[in-house]
Amino acid sequence: KVLWTVLVTMLGCSSSLPVGEDALCTAEELAKYRIIFTGKWSQTAFPKQYPLYRPPAQWSSLLGVTHSSDYSMWKKNEYASNGVRDFAEKGEAWALMKEIEEAGEKIQSVHGIFSAPAISSGTGQTSTELEVHPRHPLVSFVVRIVPSPDWFVGIDSLNLCEGDHWMEEVSVDLFPYDAGTDSGFTFSSPNFATIPQDTVTEITCSSPSHPANSFYYPKLKILPPIAQVTMVKLKKSQLGLSAPFINLPAKSNEIIDTVS
Amino acid sequence: KVLWTVLVTMLGCSSSLPVGEDALCTAEELAKYRIIFTGKWSQTAFPKQYPLYRPPAQWSSLLGVTHSSDYSMWKKNEYASNGVRDFAEKGEAWALMKEIEEAGEKIQSVHGIFSAPAISSGTGQTSTELEVHPRHPLVSFVVRIVPSPDWFVGIDSLNLCEGDHWMEEVSVDLFPYDAGTDSGFTFSSPNFATIPQDTVTEITCSSPSHPANSFYYPKLKILPPIAQVTMVKLKKSQLGLSAPFINLPAKSNEIIDTVS
């Protein structure tokens, strides 16, 4: 069956049908990955206005999706959907889950939703499994920065397929984004809707260019990564109970503590 | 293969081998369910000390597991594990995820972990999918009550298998439990470890029998359910993209709003 898929896709290519970025994936049918999200939002790395109380610095649940290029969860310099706005502003996942399910229902652009538990501190880890498919090889997810007006970290449409095989492991440093829906400048800014809504923008050490901004560090060239995500392909024998997970430290912040 | 499993299990029974509660499951190999968690923690139903600010009433991520009777996530009148304590006190899932994975690794008592995103208000819904197996037909999960000292709601070892078939749908009303690890009496009590640790106890309208307790309603016979969980078996065609989910309201608290 795998071979058949390969042949069909090759025929598709050679007869010059319209080919999207994920139509080129000829890897085996399904692949499972363990996704490990690591928060690196420490007071040492981000001393400015670091939230210590009510609530202290922490991360929301992780909400993600595996999909084709016909779906986009969020994209830099484009407007956030209502679902992404609710999630980035309040950590409320329902509207975003509905958007994803509807995209899956209407245009078959979604393979599956996945989520991982919240992390109750700025540094720590969370994890879950995800499944990709040759027609749905892209991974996107969001994690809200708590507290914050509408800030999040995430991945937009990372392709886990490399031609005829699935990537074994991939790690990505993550930096903060502003969903463009709340004009708060600092972690604990009161709710203040941005009207009209702005696009999703990356927050850097110099942008927004205002000293009041929580990530404004004029002496830095770039911010240190505020989080990191690693996806590790699971062997068939590891499905359900994955060794990469077992081998992680007993406490979610052990790695972080030794690094910082 | 299904028939073969049935025969083996029947032989097992008739030759009077030791039979645990889940050894009797002769249903087809795997079943998937959509699990929908509904928070019913409204100010109307629970007016006493209802948390309005920093943080307002809300629910943590849901963390669950499908397993055999050789594993127990938590049990009334028994001591909570370190993982359940961390989760019930702080919403920190890592230690509990490690416990579950280790139980899966060492004694094959776990089929899979699942989680659903947090709910940012007392009333609202969250959802995910779970998979059960004839050798692992039990479902357990926990959701932390936020804010609270160490209070949670959950299910302990609900068997989704009924002899030779999987249940189509099951709903359970949920009531608050005290993990026995923090002696706080009210939603916003400061952290105050219970030493020695107490067992997991149900919190009722009369127990703990002290007027300061947030759930002490001496005029009530029983508390209204603070949450509800529904599990709906998915048809094969719904796997990955499930109709029961699509048919839910656009906003997670629409059902609740009309009820209360």
Short mmCIF file of C-alpha atoms in Angstrom, two decimals, chain A residues 12-217:
data_model
loop_
_atom_site.label_atom_id
_atom_site.label_comp_id
_atom_site.label_asym_id
_atom_site.label_seq_id
_atom_site.Cartn_x
_atom_site.Cartn_y
_atom_site.Cartn_z
CA GLY A 12 0.77 13.11 -10.00
CA CYS A 13 4.02 15.03 -10.14
CA SER A 14 5.07 13.98 -13.64
CA SER A 15 1.70 14.83 -15.15
CA SER A 16 2.16 18.32 -13.67
CA LEU A 17 -0.98 18.52 -11.57
CA PRO A 18 -1.11 21.43 -9.14
CA VAL A 19 1.21 20.39 -6.34
CA GLY A 20 1.04 21.97 -2.88
CA GLU A 21 4.03 21.89 -0.53
CA ASP A 22 2.76 18.76 1.21
CA ALA A 23 1.76 16.86 -1.96
CA LEU A 24 5.43 15.94 -2.26
CA CYS A 25 5.40 13.75 0.83
CA THR A 26 5.83 10.10 -0.17
CA ALA A 27 6.73 8.80 3.29
CA GLU A 28 5.03 5.76 4.82
CA GLU A 29 1.39 6.15 5.77
CA LEU A 30 1.44 7.29 9.37
CA ALA A 31 4.11 8.44 11.77
CA LYS A 32 3.85 9.15 15.46
CA TYR A 33 5.96 11.67 17.32
CA ARG A 34 6.50 12.55 20.92
CA ILE A 35 6.37 16.35 21.22
CA ILE A 36 8.16 17.86 24.22
CA PHE A 37 7.65 21.52 25.01
CA THR A 38 10.21 23.14 27.31
CA GLY A 39 9.53 26.50 28.93
CA LYS A 40 12.70 28.60 29.32
CA TRP A 41 11.02 31.66 30.74
CA SER A 42 13.24 32.10 33.81
CA GLN A 43 13.76 35.24 35.85
CA THR A 44 17.46 35.00 35.03
CA ALA A 45 16.91 35.10 31.28
CA PHE A 46 13.97 37.55 31.38
CA PRO A 47 14.45 39.69 34.51
CA LYS A 48 12.28 42.59 33.35
CA GLN A 49 8.85 42.61 35.04
CA TYR A 50 9.14 38.85 35.61
CA PRO A 51 5.72 37.82 37.02
CA LEU A 52 6.12 36.36 40.51
CA TYR A 53 2.58 36.45 41.92
CA ARG A 54 -1.09 36.08 41.03
CA PRO A 55 -0.34 34.53 38.65
CA PRO A 56 3.36 33.77 38.55
CA ALA A 57 5.00 33.14 35.15
CA GLN A 58 3.59 29.98 33.60
CA TRP A 59 2.40 28.36 30.37
CA SER A 60 -1.10 27.45 29.28
CA SER A 61 -2.11 24.09 27.88
CA LEU A 62 -0.53 23.36 24.50
CA LEU A 63 -3.05 23.06 21.68
CA GLY A 64 -1.88 21.71 18.35
CA VAL A 65 -2.98 20.26 15.06
CA THR A 66 -1.54 18.14 12.25
CA HIS A 67 -2.74 19.33 8.86
CA SER A 68 -2.20 20.00 5.16
CA SER A 69 -1.27 23.33 3.61
CA ASP A 70 -5.00 24.03 3.11
CA TYR A 71 -5.25 24.83 6.81
CA SER A 72 -3.42 27.48 8.81
CA MET A 73 -3.73 27.76 12.58
CA TRP A 74 -1.91 31.10 12.74
CA LYS A 75 0.59 32.98 10.62
CA LYS A 76 3.00 35.84 11.20
CA ASN A 77 1.77 39.14 9.71
CA GLU A 78 -1.75 37.78 9.20
CA TYR A 79 -4.82 38.36 11.36
CA ALA A 80 -5.44 35.88 14.16
CA SER A 81 -8.69 33.92 13.98
CA ASN A 82 -11.26 34.32 16.76
CA GLY A 83 -10.13 30.98 18.13
CA VAL A 84 -6.49 32.03 18.32
CA ARG A 85 -7.55 35.34 19.89
CA ASP A 86 -9.55 33.56 22.64
CA PHE A 87 -6.67 31.22 23.27
CA ALA A 88 -3.92 33.88 23.26
CA GLU A 89 -5.92 36.27 25.44
CA LYS A 90 -7.57 33.89 27.89
CA GLY A 91 -6.25 30.40 27.32
CA GLU A 92 -9.79 29.44 26.27
CA ALA A 93 -9.34 26.59 23.78
CA TRP A 94 -12.90 25.79 22.75
CA ALA A 95 -13.35 28.19 19.82
CA LEU A 96 -9.97 27.18 18.37
CA MET A 97 -10.81 23.47 18.73
CA LYS A 98 -14.09 24.16 16.89
CA GLU A 99 -12.28 26.00 14.07
CA ILE A 100 -9.88 23.10 13.67
CA GLU A 101 -12.63 20.47 13.68
CA GLU A 102 -14.64 22.45 11.16
CA ALA A 103 -11.63 22.74 8.84
CA GLY A 104 -11.25 18.99 9.14
CA GLU A 105 -14.92 18.39 8.44
CA LYS A 106 -15.31 20.77 5.51
CA ILE A 107 -12.08 20.53 3.57
CA GLN A 108 -10.33 17.48 5.06
CA SER A 109 -7.33 19.66 5.78
CA VAL A 110 -6.81 18.37 9.34
CA HIS A 111 -5.54 15.00 10.50
CA GLY A 112 -5.82 15.41 14.26
CA ILE A 113 -5.82 17.67 17.29
CA PHE A 114 -3.42 17.18 20.18
CA SER A 115 -2.97 18.89 23.51
CA ALA A 116 -0.54 18.75 26.40
CA PRO A 117 -1.10 19.83 30.00
CA ALA A 118 -0.24 23.34 31.17
CA ILE A 119 3.05 24.05 32.98
CA SER A 120 2.65 25.81 36.31
CA SER A 121 5.93 27.72 36.14
CA GLY A 122 7.97 29.62 33.54
CA THR A 123 10.51 26.82 33.27
CA GLY A 124 9.34 23.25 32.95
CA GLN A 125 8.18 20.70 30.45
CA THR A 126 5.06 19.14 29.08
CA SER A 127 4.58 16.47 26.47
CA THR A 128 2.15 14.49 24.37
CA GLU A 129 2.05 12.41 21.19
CA LEU A 130 0.94 13.46 17.72
CA GLU A 131 0.33 11.65 14.47
CA VAL A 132 1.09 12.85 10.95
CA HIS A 133 0.00 11.50 7.58
CA PRO A 134 1.54 12.03 4.11
CA ARG A 135 -1.41 14.23 3.16
CA HIS A 136 -1.24 16.02 6.54
CA PRO A 137 2.48 16.31 7.36
CA LEU A 138 2.40 19.80 8.89
CA VAL A 139 2.42 20.59 12.60
CA SER A 140 1.16 23.80 14.20
CA PHE A 141 0.54 24.62 17.83
CA VAL A 142 0.13 27.48 20.28
CA VAL A 143 0.91 27.92 23.96
CA ARG A 144 -0.24 31.06 25.74
CA ILE A 145 2.26 33.05 27.84
CA VAL A 146 0.62 33.52 31.26
CA PRO A 147 0.22 36.25 32.40
CA SER A 148 0.18 38.38 29.25
CA PRO A 149 -2.25 40.47 27.19
CA ASP A 150 -2.36 38.17 24.11
CA TRP A 151 1.14 36.74 23.83
CA PHE A 152 1.98 33.22 22.80
CA VAL A 153 4.65 30.98 21.40
CA GLY A 154 4.10 28.34 18.78
CA ILE A 155 4.94 26.70 15.51
CA ASP A 156 3.27 27.45 12.18
CA SER A 157 3.10 24.63 9.62
CA LEU A 158 6.36 22.79 10.33
CA ASN A 159 6.70 20.01 7.75
CA LEU A 160 7.83 16.73 9.36
CA CYS A 161 8.04 14.99 5.99
CA GLU A 162 11.26 15.11 3.96
CA GLY A 163 10.39 13.67 0.56
CA ASP A 164 10.10 9.92 1.08
CA HIS A 165 10.69 9.75 4.84
CA TRP A 166 9.70 11.29 8.13
CA MET A 167 12.21 13.37 10.07
CA GLU A 168 13.71 11.48 13.04
CA GLU A 169 13.98 14.47 15.36
CA VAL A 170 13.56 18.21 15.14
CA SER A 171 14.05 20.96 17.72
CA VAL A 172 12.97 24.57 17.33
CA ASP A 173 13.68 27.57 19.55
CA LEU A 174 10.56 29.59 20.23
CA PHE A 175 10.15 33.35 20.61
CA PRO A 176 7.14 35.39 21.75
CA TYR A 177 4.38 36.54 19.41
CA ASP A 178 1.65 39.14 19.88
CA ALA A 179 -1.76 38.00 18.61
CA GLY A 180 -2.64 41.59 17.70
CA THR A 181 -5.92 41.58 19.59
CA ASP A 182 -5.01 43.26 22.90
CA SER A 183 -2.96 46.44 23.22
CA GLY A 184 -1.45 45.64 26.64
CA PHE A 185 2.28 46.35 26.81
CA THR A 186 3.30 44.35 29.85
CA PHE A 187 2.69 40.87 31.27
CA SER A 188 0.09 42.15 33.70
CA SER A 189 -1.55 44.87 31.58
CA PRO A 190 -5.32 45.13 32.02
CA ASN A 191 -7.47 43.89 29.15
CA PHE A 192 -7.53 46.55 26.38
CA ALA A 193 -8.82 45.45 22.98
CA THR A 194 -6.87 46.47 19.88
CA ILE A 195 -9.40 48.08 17.50
CA PRO A 196 -9.06 47.57 14.64
CA GLN A 197 -7.37 44.23 15.23
CA ASP A 198 -3.69 44.12 14.28
CA THR A 199 -1.86 41.21 12.64
CA VAL A 200 0.20 38.61 14.50
CA THR A 201 3.66 40.05 15.10
CA GLU A 202 6.85 38.71 16.64
CA ILE A 203 7.89 40.47 19.82
CA THR A 204 11.62 41.17 19.85
CA CYS A 205 14.00 42.93 22.24
CA SER A 206 13.49 46.13 20.23
CA SER A 207 9.93 45.81 18.92
CA PRO A 208 7.51 47.14 20.04
CA SER A 209 10.05 49.91 20.40
CA HIS A 210 8.95 51.27 23.76
CA PRO A 211 10.76 51.05 27.10
CA ALA A 212 7.56 49.97 28.86
CA ASN A 213 7.35 46.76 26.89
CA SER A 214 8.09 43.66 28.97
CA PHE A 215 10.45 42.22 26.35
CA TYR A 216 12.25 45.51 25.59
CA TYR A 217 15.96 44.86 26.25
#
